[in-house]
């Protein structure tokens, strides 16, 4: 096991093989309890959320027909931003995980739902549900870890390309839905000449068709319907999409990048048992603490640990599950990584910057600064005294005397 921090200590080294399997059995019991209690209350919840989101989007788009007036622009943009976030996070992401398939409602089912994102549902389910959730934080297997454009572990070989990863990450955040679509298409893989070209063309056409529909709706039809407010409605749609992208990117980064989250070598999953899979999810995820409103706006992905343990359980039940999971962490001597949104975002971005540099960069920089400081304190020459080589070599003796 390797970590995202400059340490290689195994946080689960104290657990025996039997401990891990016992942990798995206890988590299975939590899962079974929730499955047995799913019912009308949960169904009513998701139907209410979907109905509310659609009304909010429709109402916001109606207000933006008059976006030439600043109050209408502000109200409409805020409403549209919120509706897009809810559609992506609490509805789309969770429906596509199959969290509501048990309702047997074809309108709210993972096999029929198409979300408001550039990546077609079927493609996203493959890269996210099948790959990311199976190989969570396994280097070289979980491509959600850095999306193929960032160095995410000190064990990865450093290349000059990574110096720009803070910039790549910021650009990816602004265009997140399109970045995810390119990632789901495995564009990088095909640029290297690998993969099925016919499948790439077929999926590429699906992505282009979906992006075209979204662009036409947000930047052509809606502005045209706004008449004199066409230009301001276009900027409102642009702003709402940007807000949604930045928010979702931040929430997702907080789930797997903050300090304390573990990454794993490929060899660590060879012969992995059910209990070990559970343990990897626990160690490879992090939560965001906050209010019920924050949890809702993150699609309950603020309970990322619980989501990775039980990705197909209804998202509205994660808050109920969390104390039970946290108690297991404590009882088995594991660290439940959680923090406020600002703290987790800052921690994730710090890691992006830190890992953009060579592993020994900070050590060498500190050593250089330390050596210079010690030299300055202990060996500063007096007037008329020659400088000690290596301390003031860049200065002439006249300059030193003048000082």
Tab-separated table of C-alpha atoms in Angstrom:
chain	number	residue	atom	x	y	z
A	1	UNK	CA	0.000	0.000	0.000
A	2	UNK	CA	1.218	3.509	-0.793
A	3	UNK	CA	-0.349	6.747	0.285
A	4	UNK	CA	-0.974	10.210	-1.036
A	5	UNK	CA	1.177	11.572	1.762
A	6	UNK	CA	4.937	11.229	2.180
A	7	UNK	CA	4.545	8.034	4.193
A	8	UNK	CA	4.143	4.363	3.450
A	9	UNK	CA	2.732	3.208	6.769
A	10	UNK	CA	-0.179	0.784	6.453
A	11	UNK	CA	-3.057	2.176	8.560
A	12	UNK	CA	-4.622	-1.292	8.690
A	13	UNK	CA	-1.476	-3.210	9.624
A	14	UNK	CA	-2.843	-3.942	13.102
A	15	UNK	CA	-5.835	-5.856	11.686
A	16	UNK	CA	-5.668	-9.608	11.245
A	17	UNK	CA	-7.242	-11.361	8.267
A	18	UNK	CA	-10.078	-12.462	10.535
A	19	UNK	CA	-10.582	-8.892	11.780
A	20	UNK	CA	-11.037	-7.727	8.202
A	21	UNK	CA	-13.557	-10.442	7.401
A	22	UNK	CA	-15.457	-9.689	10.620
A	23	UNK	CA	-15.551	-6.034	9.583
A	24	UNK	CA	-17.002	-7.098	6.244
A	25	UNK	CA	-19.723	-9.109	7.951
A	26	UNK	CA	-20.696	-6.119	10.099
A	27	UNK	CA	-20.914	-3.886	7.037
A	28	UNK	CA	-23.018	-6.520	5.275
A	29	UNK	CA	-25.406	-6.390	8.235
A	30	UNK	CA	-25.750	-2.598	7.919
A	31	UNK	CA	-26.475	-2.981	4.215
A	32	UNK	CA	-29.074	-5.690	4.815
A	33	UNK	CA	-30.824	-3.538	7.427
A	34	UNK	CA	-31.223	-0.634	4.989
A	35	UNK	CA	-32.389	-2.889	2.152
A	36	UNK	CA	-35.028	-4.423	4.413
A	37	UNK	CA	-36.318	-0.998	5.448
A	38	UNK	CA	-36.485	0.655	1.999
A	39	UNK	CA	-40.010	1.719	1.210
A	40	UNK	CA	-42.525	4.422	0.466
A	41	UNK	CA	-40.680	7.058	2.479
A	42	UNK	CA	-37.618	6.679	0.241
A	43	UNK	CA	-39.678	6.558	-2.965
A	44	UNK	CA	-41.546	9.702	-1.944
A	45	UNK	CA	-38.221	11.421	-1.271
A	46	UNK	CA	-36.706	10.898	-4.728
A	47	UNK	CA	-39.975	11.720	-6.511
A	48	UNK	CA	-40.229	14.949	-4.524
A	49	UNK	CA	-36.626	15.868	-5.360
A	50	UNK	CA	-37.114	15.216	-9.094
A	51	UNK	CA	-40.364	17.195	-9.148
A	52	UNK	CA	-38.806	20.088	-7.224
A	53	UNK	CA	-35.727	20.192	-9.436
A	54	UNK	CA	-37.766	20.308	-12.637
A	55	UNK	CA	-39.996	23.077	-11.319
A	56	UNK	CA	-36.956	25.055	-10.178
A	57	UNK	CA	-35.300	24.730	-13.590
A	58	UNK	CA	-38.480	25.672	-15.467
A	59	UNK	CA	-39.138	28.624	-13.168
A	60	UNK	CA	-35.545	29.838	-13.425
A	61	UNK	CA	-35.562	29.625	-17.216
A	62	UNK	CA	-38.854	31.561	-17.256
A	63	UNK	CA	-37.348	34.317	-15.095
A	64	UNK	CA	-34.344	34.493	-17.414
A	65	UNK	CA	-36.631	35.426	-20.303
A	66	UNK	CA	-36.427	38.862	-18.659
A	67	UNK	CA	-32.736	38.642	-17.769
A	68	UNK	CA	-32.094	42.060	-19.281
A	69	UNK	CA	-33.124	43.326	-15.845
A	70	UNK	CA	-30.355	42.618	-13.279
A	71	UNK	CA	-32.645	41.243	-10.517
A	72	UNK	CA	-34.102	38.736	-12.975
A	73	UNK	CA	-30.614	37.747	-14.167
A	74	UNK	CA	-29.421	37.157	-10.617
A	75	UNK	CA	-32.501	35.227	-9.480
A	76	UNK	CA	-32.687	33.176	-12.668
A	77	UNK	CA	-28.970	32.364	-12.698
A	78	UNK	CA	-28.925	31.302	-9.049
A	79	UNK	CA	-32.013	29.124	-9.548
A	80	UNK	CA	-30.666	27.534	-12.725
A	81	UNK	CA	-27.274	26.865	-11.108
A	82	UNK	CA	-28.900	25.143	-8.143
A	83	UNK	CA	-31.220	23.101	-10.360
A	84	UNK	CA	-28.308	21.891	-12.499
A	85	UNK	CA	-26.335	20.876	-9.396
A	86	UNK	CA	-29.291	18.952	-7.954
A	87	UNK	CA	-29.951	17.228	-11.284
A	88	UNK	CA	-26.324	16.103	-11.576
A	89	UNK	CA	-25.577	15.251	-7.960
A	90	UNK	CA	-28.616	14.086	-6.004
A	91	UNK	CA	-30.610	12.836	-8.983
A	92	UNK	CA	-28.500	11.846	-12.003
A	93	UNK	CA	-25.452	10.410	-10.246
A	94	UNK	CA	-27.512	8.415	-7.765
A	95	UNK	CA	-30.180	7.181	-10.177
A	96	UNK	CA	-27.435	5.928	-12.498
A	97	UNK	CA	-25.930	4.014	-9.579
A	98	UNK	CA	-29.156	2.017	-9.425
A	99	UNK	CA	-30.068	3.416	-6.012
A	100	UNK	CA	-33.739	3.571	-6.961
A	101	UNK	CA	-34.020	0.528	-9.244
A	102	UNK	CA	-35.798	-1.387	-6.466
A	103	UNK	CA	-38.842	0.878	-7.045
A	104	UNK	CA	-39.333	-0.751	-10.482
A	105	UNK	CA	-40.274	2.643	-11.900
A	106	UNK	CA	-39.018	2.848	-15.486
A	107	UNK	CA	-38.931	6.642	-15.264
A	108	UNK	CA	-36.467	6.548	-12.353
A	109	UNK	CA	-34.279	3.629	-13.325
A	110	UNK	CA	-30.561	3.293	-14.071
A	111	UNK	CA	-31.281	1.613	-17.407
A	112	UNK	CA	-33.494	4.419	-18.751
A	113	UNK	CA	-32.285	7.625	-17.093
A	114	UNK	CA	-30.332	10.146	-19.172
A	115	UNK	CA	-28.819	12.959	-17.162
A	116	UNK	CA	-27.999	16.574	-17.993
A	117	UNK	CA	-24.286	16.017	-18.518
A	118	UNK	CA	-22.108	15.816	-21.614
A	119	UNK	CA	-21.228	12.167	-21.008
A	120	UNK	CA	-23.938	9.696	-22.120
A	121	UNK	CA	-25.256	7.626	-19.223
A	122	UNK	CA	-24.115	4.244	-20.533
A	123	UNK	CA	-20.539	5.415	-21.012
A	124	UNK	CA	-20.421	7.055	-17.580
A	125	UNK	CA	-21.814	3.966	-15.850
A	126	UNK	CA	-19.028	1.871	-17.342
A	127	UNK	CA	-16.153	4.166	-16.356
A	128	UNK	CA	-17.601	5.160	-12.985
A	129	UNK	CA	-19.721	2.310	-11.629
A	130	UNK	CA	-17.824	-0.608	-13.138
A	131	UNK	CA	-14.240	0.686	-13.031
A	132	UNK	CA	-13.937	3.424	-10.406
A	133	UNK	CA	-16.078	1.733	-7.759
A	134	UNK	CA	-14.467	-1.649	-8.371
A	135	UNK	CA	-10.860	-0.414	-8.341
A	136	UNK	CA	-11.185	2.571	-6.000
A	137	UNK	CA	-7.827	4.364	-5.655
A	138	UNK	CA	-5.824	1.531	-7.208
A	139	UNK	CA	-3.006	3.138	-9.175
A	140	UNK	CA	-3.193	2.238	-12.846
A	141	UNK	CA	-6.687	0.742	-12.503
A	142	UNK	CA	-8.859	3.550	-11.124
A	143	UNK	CA	-8.583	6.242	-13.789
A	144	UNK	CA	-10.888	8.559	-11.821
A	145	UNK	CA	-7.785	9.084	-9.690
A	146	UNK	CA	-6.341	12.105	-11.500
A	147	UNK	CA	-8.350	11.484	-14.686
A	148	UNK	CA	-5.150	10.543	-16.504
A	149	UNK	CA	-3.815	14.126	-16.458
A	150	UNK	CA	-2.427	14.431	-12.923
A	151	UNK	CA	0.165	12.827	-10.700
A	152	UNK	CA	-1.754	11.657	-7.643
A	153	UNK	CA	0.788	9.632	-5.691
A	154	UNK	CA	4.453	10.141	-4.820
A	155	UNK	CA	5.115	6.631	-6.118
A	156	UNK	CA	4.272	7.768	-9.647
A	157	UNK	CA	7.294	8.776	-11.709
A	158	UNK	CA	7.584	12.555	-11.920
A	159	UNK	CA	7.806	14.231	-15.349
A	160	UNK	CA	8.069	17.937	-16.238
A	161	UNK	CA	4.533	17.712	-17.651
A	162	UNK	CA	3.199	17.522	-14.098
A	163	UNK	CA	4.476	21.010	-13.285
A	164	UNK	CA	1.368	22.310	-15.045
A	165	UNK	CA	-1.096	20.011	-13.281
A	166	UNK	CA	-2.547	22.795	-11.083
A	167	UNK	CA	-3.449	24.581	-14.324
A	168	UNK	CA	-4.845	21.395	-15.894
A	169	UNK	CA	-6.901	20.766	-12.786
A	170	UNK	CA	-8.352	24.290	-12.815
A	171	UNK	CA	-9.254	24.054	-16.501
A	172	UNK	CA	-10.781	20.635	-15.883
A	173	UNK	CA	-12.849	22.105	-13.036
A	174	UNK	CA	-14.246	24.864	-15.274
A	175	UNK	CA	-15.121	22.420	-18.060
A	176	UNK	CA	-15.777	19.438	-15.837
A	177	UNK	CA	-18.704	17.846	-17.654
A	178	UNK	CA	-16.753	17.935	-20.931
A	179	UNK	CA	-13.617	16.644	-19.244
A	180	UNK	CA	-15.596	13.702	-17.875
A	181	UNK	CA	-17.011	13.009	-21.339
A	182	UNK	CA	-13.493	12.985	-22.828
A	183	UNK	CA	-12.330	10.755	-19.981
A	184	UNK	CA	-15.245	8.336	-20.491
A	185	UNK	CA	-14.384	8.255	-24.189
A	186	UNK	CA	-10.810	7.312	-23.227
A	187	UNK	CA	-9.470	9.980	-25.576
A	188	UNK	CA	-5.945	9.682	-24.175
A	189	UNK	CA	-5.903	5.950	-24.790
A	190	UNK	CA	-6.937	6.376	-28.417
A	191	UNK	CA	-4.451	9.190	-29.030
A	192	UNK	CA	-1.776	6.636	-28.115
A	193	UNK	CA	-3.140	4.262	-30.756
A	194	UNK	CA	-4.747	1.851	-28.312
A	195	UNK	CA	-8.368	0.744	-28.127
A	196	UNK	CA	-11.126	-0.161	-30.554
A	197	UNK	CA	-11.321	2.563	-33.211
A	198	UNK	CA	-14.832	1.630	-34.285
A	199	UNK	CA	-16.124	1.758	-30.717
A	200	UNK	CA	-14.396	5.113	-30.240
A	201	UNK	CA	-16.098	6.541	-33.343
A	202	UNK	CA	-19.472	5.191	-32.253
A	203	UNK	CA	-19.191	6.593	-28.730
A	204	UNK	CA	-17.716	9.826	-30.041
A	205	UNK	CA	-20.811	10.394	-32.172
A	206	UNK	CA	-23.009	9.892	-29.101
A	207	UNK	CA	-21.029	12.452	-27.092
A	208	UNK	CA	-21.036	14.995	-29.927
A	209	UNK	CA	-24.789	14.572	-30.441
A	210	UNK	CA	-25.488	15.063	-26.745
A	211	UNK	CA	-23.190	18.086	-26.440
A	212	UNK	CA	-24.849	19.595	-29.504
A	213	UNK	CA	-28.292	19.230	-27.926
A	214	UNK	CA	-27.136	20.868	-24.701
A	215	UNK	CA	-25.390	23.739	-26.477
A	216	UNK	CA	-28.444	24.321	-28.672
A	217	UNK	CA	-30.758	24.417	-25.652
A	218	UNK	CA	-28.612	26.656	-23.436
A	219	UNK	CA	-26.978	28.944	-25.980
A	220	UNK	CA	-29.435	29.098	-28.903
A	221	UNK	CA	-33.058	28.211	-28.097
A	222	UNK	CA	-33.309	29.680	-24.597
A	223	UNK	CA	-31.586	32.960	-25.592
A	224	UNK	CA	-33.746	33.261	-28.731
A	225	UNK	CA	-36.904	32.805	-26.657
A	226	UNK	CA	-35.677	35.644	-24.445
A	227	UNK	CA	-35.904	38.169	-27.272
A	228	UNK	CA	-34.234	41.420	-26.154
A	229	UNK	CA	-32.692	39.502	-23.232
A	230	UNK	CA	-30.947	37.010	-25.530
A	231	UNK	CA	-27.379	38.053	-24.689
A	232	UNK	CA	-27.946	38.169	-20.916
A	233	UNK	CA	-29.779	34.831	-20.965
A	234	UNK	CA	-26.808	33.313	-22.752
A	235	UNK	CA	-24.414	34.620	-20.079
A	236	UNK	CA	-26.763	33.303	-17.382
A	237	UNK	CA	-26.671	29.807	-18.884
A	238	UNK	CA	-22.894	30.020	-19.221
A	239	UNK	CA	-22.586	31.073	-15.582
A	240	UNK	CA	-24.932	28.327	-14.351
A	241	UNK	CA	-22.960	25.652	-16.217
A	242	UNK	CA	-19.692	27.027	-14.842
A	243	UNK	CA	-21.027	27.038	-11.268
A	244	UNK	CA	-22.279	23.465	-11.651
A	245	UNK	CA	-18.909	22.322	-13.042
A	246	UNK	CA	-16.867	24.001	-10.302
A	247	UNK	CA	-19.149	22.658	-7.565
A	248	UNK	CA	-19.208	19.061	-8.762
A	249	UNK	CA	-15.451	19.059	-9.351
A	250	UNK	CA	-14.827	20.345	-5.823
A	251	UNK	CA	-17.134	17.789	-4.216
A	252	UNK	CA	-15.594	14.900	-6.121
A	253	UNK	CA	-12.031	16.026	-5.351
A	254	UNK	CA	-12.930	16.084	-1.660
A	255	UNK	CA	-13.950	12.429	-1.845
A	256	UNK	CA	-10.572	10.942	-2.816
A	257	UNK	CA	-7.787	13.542	-2.666
A	258	UNK	CA	-7.614	15.078	0.839
A	259	UNK	CA	-4.885	14.317	3.338
A	260	UNK	CA	-5.358	10.951	5.014
A	261	UNK	CA	-6.842	9.184	1.969
A	262	UNK	CA	-4.927	6.104	0.845
A	263	UNK	CA	-3.991	4.858	-2.608
A	264	UNK	CA	-3.095	1.263	-3.438
A	265	UNK	CA	-0.710	-0.672	-5.659
A	266	UNK	CA	-2.134	-3.049	-8.251
A	267	UNK	CA	-0.680	-6.025	-6.424
A	268	UNK	CA	-2.681	-5.137	-3.299
A	269	UNK	CA	-5.942	-6.317	-4.879
A	270	UNK	CA	-4.715	-9.708	-6.071
A	271	UNK	CA	-6.934	-12.287	-4.409
A	272	UNK	CA	-8.853	-9.526	-2.624
A	273	UNK	CA	-11.649	-10.803	-0.384
A	274	UNK	CA	-15.029	-9.160	0.173
A	275	UNK	CA	-13.852	-7.821	3.522
A	276	UNK	CA	-10.662	-6.430	1.996
A	277	UNK	CA	-12.701	-4.684	-0.692
A	278	UNK	CA	-14.741	-3.004	2.046
A	279	UNK	CA	-11.545	-1.986	3.851
A	280	UNK	CA	-10.123	-0.405	0.682
A	281	UNK	CA	-13.264	1.686	0.254
A	282	UNK	CA	-12.972	2.855	3.865
A	283	UNK	CA	-9.341	3.857	3.530
A	284	UNK	CA	-9.634	5.306	0.016
A	285	UNK	CA	-12.447	7.798	0.647
A	286	UNK	CA	-13.080	10.941	2.680
A	287	UNK	CA	-16.190	12.768	3.881
A	288	UNK	CA	-17.281	16.393	4.063
A	289	UNK	CA	-18.878	17.536	7.300
A	290	UNK	CA	-21.676	20.075	7.241
A	291	UNK	CA	-25.383	20.834	7.373
A	292	UNK	CA	-28.243	18.805	5.846
A	293	UNK	CA	-28.417	21.427	3.063
A	294	UNK	CA	-24.754	20.907	2.198
A	295	UNK	CA	-25.235	17.123	2.176
A	296	UNK	CA	-28.206	17.517	-0.164
A	297	UNK	CA	-26.339	19.859	-2.535
A	298	UNK	CA	-23.464	17.385	-2.772
A	299	UNK	CA	-25.878	14.621	-3.743
A	300	UNK	CA	-24.992	13.145	-0.335
A	301	UNK	CA	-21.511	12.498	-1.726
A	302	UNK	CA	-20.357	14.363	1.359
A	303	UNK	CA	-20.845	10.845	2.783
A	304	UNK	CA	-18.284	9.540	0.308
A	305	UNK	CA	-17.123	6.751	2.619
A	306	UNK	CA	-20.659	5.428	3.040
A	307	UNK	CA	-21.327	5.858	-0.674
A	308	UNK	CA	-18.275	3.782	-1.586
A	309	UNK	CA	-19.226	1.079	0.855
A	310	UNK	CA	-22.833	0.987	-0.387
A	311	UNK	CA	-23.018	2.733	-3.801
A	312	UNK	CA	-26.459	1.337	-4.654
A	313	UNK	CA	-28.246	2.222	-1.401
A	314	UNK	CA	-30.570	5.278	-1.470
A	315	UNK	CA	-28.558	8.455	-0.938
A	316	UNK	CA	-31.074	9.836	1.578
A	317	UNK	CA	-30.087	7.004	3.950
A	318	UNK	CA	-26.359	7.774	4.110
A	319	UNK	CA	-26.803	10.204	7.014
A	320	UNK	CA	-28.487	7.377	8.928
A	321	UNK	CA	-25.719	4.919	8.065
A	322	UNK	CA	-22.791	7.249	8.826
A	323	UNK	CA	-22.784	6.980	12.671
A	324	UNK	CA	-22.785	3.180	12.432
A	325	UNK	CA	-19.893	3.222	9.981
A	326	UNK	CA	-17.996	5.741	12.089
A	327	UNK	CA	-18.397	3.482	15.129
A	328	UNK	CA	-16.852	0.619	13.145
A	329	UNK	CA	-13.885	2.817	12.212
A	330	UNK	CA	-13.321	3.617	15.865
A	331	UNK	CA	-13.738	0.048	17.070
A	332	UNK	CA	-11.338	-1.344	14.466
A	333	UNK	CA	-8.750	1.388	15.035
A	334	UNK	CA	-9.119	3.126	11.665
A	335	UNK	CA	-9.171	6.852	10.865
A	336	UNK	CA	-12.507	8.231	9.628
A	337	UNK	CA	-11.293	11.030	7.352
A	338	UNK	CA	-13.726	13.934	7.419
A	339	UNK	CA	-13.581	17.728	7.421
A	340	UNK	CA	-15.409	20.874	6.416
A	341	UNK	CA	-15.752	21.720	2.720
A	342	UNK	CA	-13.127	24.532	2.831
A	343	UNK	CA	-10.689	22.274	4.690
A	344	UNK	CA	-11.099	19.341	2.301
A	345	UNK	CA	-10.919	21.503	-0.828
A	346	UNK	CA	-7.756	23.197	0.461
A	347	UNK	CA	-6.219	19.826	1.356
A	348	UNK	CA	-6.964	18.403	-2.097
A	349	UNK	CA	-5.558	21.421	-3.930
A	350	UNK	CA	-2.459	21.409	-1.720
A	351	UNK	CA	-1.859	17.840	-2.844
A	352	UNK	CA	-2.293	18.815	-6.490
A	353	UNK	CA	0.426	21.473	-6.105
A	354	UNK	CA	2.726	19.308	-3.978
A	355	UNK	CA	2.662	16.341	-6.345
A	356	UNK	CA	3.277	18.585	-9.356
A	357	UNK	CA	6.852	18.832	-8.054
A	358	UNK	CA	9.525	16.115	-7.737
A	359	UNK	CA	9.394	14.114	-4.501
A	360	UNK	CA	12.604	15.605	-3.099
A	361	UNK	CA	11.889	19.193	-4.189
A	362	UNK	CA	10.604	20.355	-0.812
A	363	UNK	CA	13.442	18.634	1.061
A	364	UNK	CA	16.105	20.202	-1.159
A	365	UNK	CA	14.449	23.620	-0.991
A	366	UNK	CA	14.279	23.485	2.802
A	367	UNK	CA	17.890	22.304	3.006
A	368	UNK	CA	19.038	25.151	0.777
A	369	UNK	CA	17.095	27.744	2.765
A	370	UNK	CA	18.322	26.266	6.048
A	371	UNK	CA	21.953	26.245	4.933
A	372	UNK	CA	21.734	29.834	3.738
A	373	UNK	CA	20.111	30.952	6.984
A	374	UNK	CA	22.712	29.233	9.174
A	375	UNK	CA	25.486	30.658	7.047
A	376	UNK	CA	24.045	34.149	7.365
A	377	UNK	CA	23.713	33.904	11.146
A	378	UNK	CA	26.999	32.228	12.035
A	379	UNK	CA	29.419	33.404	9.370
A	380	UNK	CA	28.478	36.954	8.443
A	381	UNK	CA	31.895	38.649	8.030
A	382	UNK	CA	32.830	41.761	9.894
A	383	UNK	CA	34.133	44.909	8.200
A	384	UNK	CA	37.471	44.238	6.521
A	385	UNK	CA	37.052	40.459	6.744
A	386	UNK	CA	36.912	38.299	3.623
A	387	UNK	CA	33.598	36.481	3.026
A	388	UNK	CA	33.406	32.763	3.642
A	389	UNK	CA	33.039	30.921	0.316
A	390	UNK	CA	29.488	29.709	-0.286
A	391	UNK	CA	27.879	32.230	2.073
A	392	UNK	CA	28.466	35.589	0.390
A	393	UNK	CA	30.231	34.500	-2.740
A	394	UNK	CA	27.934	36.577	-4.917
A	395	UNK	CA	28.845	39.771	-3.081
A	396	UNK	CA	32.034	41.768	-3.399
A	397	UNK	CA	34.040	42.661	-0.316
A	398	UNK	CA	33.220	46.355	-0.896
A	399	UNK	CA	29.530	45.582	-0.750
A	400	UNK	CA	29.994	43.672	2.482
A	401	UNK	CA	31.967	46.478	4.060
A	402	UNK	CA	29.291	48.955	3.004
A	403	UNK	CA	26.753	46.810	4.807
